[in-house]
CSV table of C-alpha atoms in Angstrom, one decimal:
chain,number,residue,atom,x,y,z
A,195,MET,CA,98.6,36.3,61.0
A,196,ALA,CA,98.7,37.9,64.4
A,197,MET,CA,100.2,41.4,65.1
A,198,GLN,CA,103.7,41.0,66.5
A,199,ARG,CA,104.0,44.5,67.9
A,200,ARG,CA,102.2,46.9,70.2
A,201,PHE,CA,99.7,49.5,68.7
A,202,ALA,CA,98.4,52.7,70.2
A,203,VAL,CA,94.9,52.7,71.7
A,204,ASN,CA,92.8,55.4,73.4
A,205,HIS,CA,92.3,55.1,77.1
A,206,SER,CA,88.5,55.7,76.5
A,207,ASP,CA,88.3,52.9,74.0
A,208,VAL,CA,89.8,50.3,76.3
A,209,PHE,CA,88.3,51.6,79.5
A,210,PRO,CA,85.0,53.5,78.5
A,211,ALA,CA,83.8,53.7,82.1
A,212,GLY,CA,87.2,54.6,83.5
A,213,VAL,CA,89.5,52.9,86.0
A,214,GLU,CA,90.1,53.0,89.7
A,215,MET,CA,93.7,52.4,90.8
A,216,LYS,CA,94.3,49.6,93.4
A,217,GLY,CA,97.2,49.8,95.7
A,218,GLU,CA,100.3,51.8,94.7
A,219,VAL,CA,102.6,52.0,91.7
A,220,GLN,CA,105.0,49.1,92.1
A,221,PRO,CA,108.3,48.2,90.4
A,222,VAL,CA,108.1,45.1,88.2
A,223,ALA,CA,110.5,42.4,89.4
A,224,ASP,CA,112.7,40.7,86.9
A,225,PHE,CA,112.2,37.0,87.4
A,226,ASN,CA,114.7,36.1,84.6
A,227,ALA,CA,117.5,37.9,86.4
A,228,PRO,CA,119.5,36.3,89.3
A,229,LYS,CA,118.4,37.2,92.8
A,230,ARG,CA,120.4,39.8,94.8
A,231,GLU,CA,122.4,38.9,97.9
A,232,ASP,CA,119.4,39.8,100.0
A,233,GLY,CA,117.1,37.5,98.0
A,234,SER,CA,115.2,40.3,96.3
A,235,ARG,CA,114.9,40.6,92.5
A,236,PRO,CA,116.2,43.5,90.4
A,237,GLN,CA,113.7,45.7,88.7
A,238,GLN,CA,112.8,44.6,85.1
A,239,LEU,CA,113.9,47.0,82.3
A,240,ASP,CA,111.8,47.8,79.3
A,241,LYS,CA,113.1,45.9,76.2
A,242,GLU,CA,112.4,48.9,73.9
A,243,THR,CA,113.7,51.8,76.0
A,244,GLY,CA,115.9,50.3,78.7
A,245,LEU,CA,114.0,52.2,81.3
A,246,PRO,CA,112.8,50.6,84.6
A,247,LEU,CA,109.3,49.1,84.4
A,248,TRP,CA,106.6,50.0,86.9
A,249,GLN,CA,103.2,48.4,87.3
A,250,VAL,CA,99.7,49.8,88.1
A,251,VAL,CA,96.8,47.6,88.9
A,252,VAL,CA,93.4,49.0,88.1
A,253,THR,CA,89.8,48.0,88.4
A,254,ASP,CA,87.8,48.4,85.1
A,255,ARG,CA,84.7,50.4,86.1
A,256,ASP,CA,82.7,49.0,83.1
A,257,GLU,CA,79.8,46.9,84.3
A,258,GLU,CA,80.0,44.8,81.0
A,259,ALA,CA,83.7,43.8,81.7
A,260,GLY,CA,84.1,40.1,82.2
A,261,LYS,CA,85.7,38.5,85.2
A,262,ASN,CA,89.1,38.4,83.4
A,263,GLU,CA,89.0,42.1,82.6
A,264,ALA,CA,87.9,43.4,86.0
A,265,GLY,CA,91.5,43.6,87.4
A,266,VAL,CA,94.0,44.9,84.8
A,267,SER,CA,97.7,45.4,85.2
A,268,VAL,CA,99.4,48.1,83.1
A,269,LYS,CA,103.1,48.6,82.8
A,270,ILE,CA,104.8,52.0,82.6
A,271,ALA,CA,108.5,52.5,81.5
A,272,ALA,CA,110.0,55.4,83.3
A,273,ARG,CA,113.3,56.5,84.9
A,274,VAL,CA,111.4,57.5,88.1
A,275,GLN,CA,108.3,56.0,89.8
A,276,PRO,CA,105.1,57.6,88.2
A,277,VAL,CA,103.1,59.6,90.7
A,278,PRO,CA,99.3,59.1,90.6
A,279,PRO,CA,96.8,61.9,91.1
A,280,SER,CA,95.4,62.4,94.6
A,281,PRO,CA,92.6,60.2,95.7
A,282,VAL,CA,89.0,61.6,95.9
A,283,GLU,CA,86.4,61.2,98.6
A,284,VAL,CA,83.3,59.4,97.1
A,285,THR,CA,80.0,58.8,98.8
A,286,VAL,CA,78.4,55.4,97.9
A,287,PRO,CA,74.8,54.9,98.9
A,288,GLY,CA,74.5,52.3,101.6
A,289,MET,CA,78.3,52.2,102.2
A,290,GLY,CA,79.0,55.8,103.2
A,291,SER,CA,82.1,57.7,102.3
A,292,MET,CA,85.2,56.1,100.8
A,293,THR,CA,88.5,57.1,99.2
A,294,MET,CA,89.1,56.1,95.6
A,295,ARG,CA,91.8,57.0,93.1
A,296,PHE,CA,90.7,57.3,89.5
A,297,ILE,CA,93.4,57.6,86.8
A,298,GLU,CA,93.8,57.8,83.1
A,299,PHE,CA,96.6,56.4,81.0
A,300,VAL,CA,98.7,58.6,78.8
A,301,GLY,CA,100.2,57.0,75.6
A,302,LEU,CA,98.4,53.6,76.1
A,303,THR,CA,99.5,50.7,73.9
A,304,ALA,CA,98.1,47.2,73.6
A,305,LEU,CA,99.6,43.8,72.5
A,306,PRO,CA,97.3,40.9,71.9
A,307,TYR,CA,98.5,37.4,72.9
A,308,VAL,CA,97.1,33.9,73.5
A,309,ASP,CA,96.7,33.0,77.1
A,310,ASP,CA,96.8,29.3,77.4
A,311,ASN,CA,97.0,29.0,81.2
A,312,GLY,CA,93.4,28.0,81.7
A,313,ASN,CA,91.1,25.2,80.5
A,314,ARG,CA,91.2,26.5,76.9
A,315,PRO,CA,93.2,29.2,75.2
A,316,ARG,CA,91.8,32.8,75.1
A,317,LEU,CA,92.8,36.1,73.6
A,318,ALA,CA,94.3,38.4,76.2
A,319,TRP,CA,95.9,41.8,76.2
A,320,SER,CA,99.1,43.2,77.5
A,321,TYR,CA,99.0,47.0,78.2
A,322,LYS,CA,101.8,49.6,78.5
A,323,ALA,CA,101.5,53.3,79.0
A,324,ASP,CA,103.8,56.3,79.0
A,325,ASP,CA,102.3,57.8,82.2
A,326,ILE,CA,99.2,58.2,84.4
A,327,CYS,CA,97.2,61.3,85.2
A,328,ALA,CA,93.9,62.4,86.6
A,329,PRO,CA,90.8,61.5,84.4
A,330,GLY,CA,90.3,64.0,81.6
A,331,LYS,CA,93.9,65.3,81.8
A,332,ALA,CA,95.6,62.9,79.3
A,333,ASP,CA,95.4,65.4,76.4
A,334,VAL,CA,97.1,68.0,78.5
A,335,ALA,CA,99.8,65.6,79.8
A,336,THR,CA,101.1,63.9,76.7
A,337,PRO,CA,103.4,62.7,78.3
A,338,ALA,CA,103.3,64.3,81.7
A,339,ARG,CA,106.9,63.3,82.4
A,340,PRO,CA,109.7,64.4,80.0
A,341,ASP,CA,111.4,61.0,80.4
A,342,ALA,CA,108.3,58.9,79.6
A,343,GLY,CA,109.1,56.3,77.0
A,344,LYS,CA,112.6,57.5,76.3
A,345,ALA,CA,115.9,55.8,77.1
A,346,ALA,CA,118.3,57.7,79.3
């Protein structure tokens, strides 16, 4: 029998080599709700807390990650948009200097499900977190925002 609810996981267990944030924190559009007059979609609300859902897309830095795990989306339920840590300047041999934003998830949970959108079904994971912070700061920021994971 499959688990029917989320369970807590450590950031370091899911992402042992860390993650790099891609883009910005974005609101999750509610595709089940009717469109607004301007054609946009309202923001999806978390079923457990009633808080707005935000999405962060990260690149798994683990060399062993498969192609399906390289880009991972993690949702965050919060009254206000989570603020990521500042980017850092990194020098990559042969590519020069580039700006990267490394983050760590606070209060990370996972939910397994069967993804049957390909040639054959596979086990996939849905991730949700309470917040984001700079790597190594999750223990200090548990959670970093007082409203994380709590209904208004």
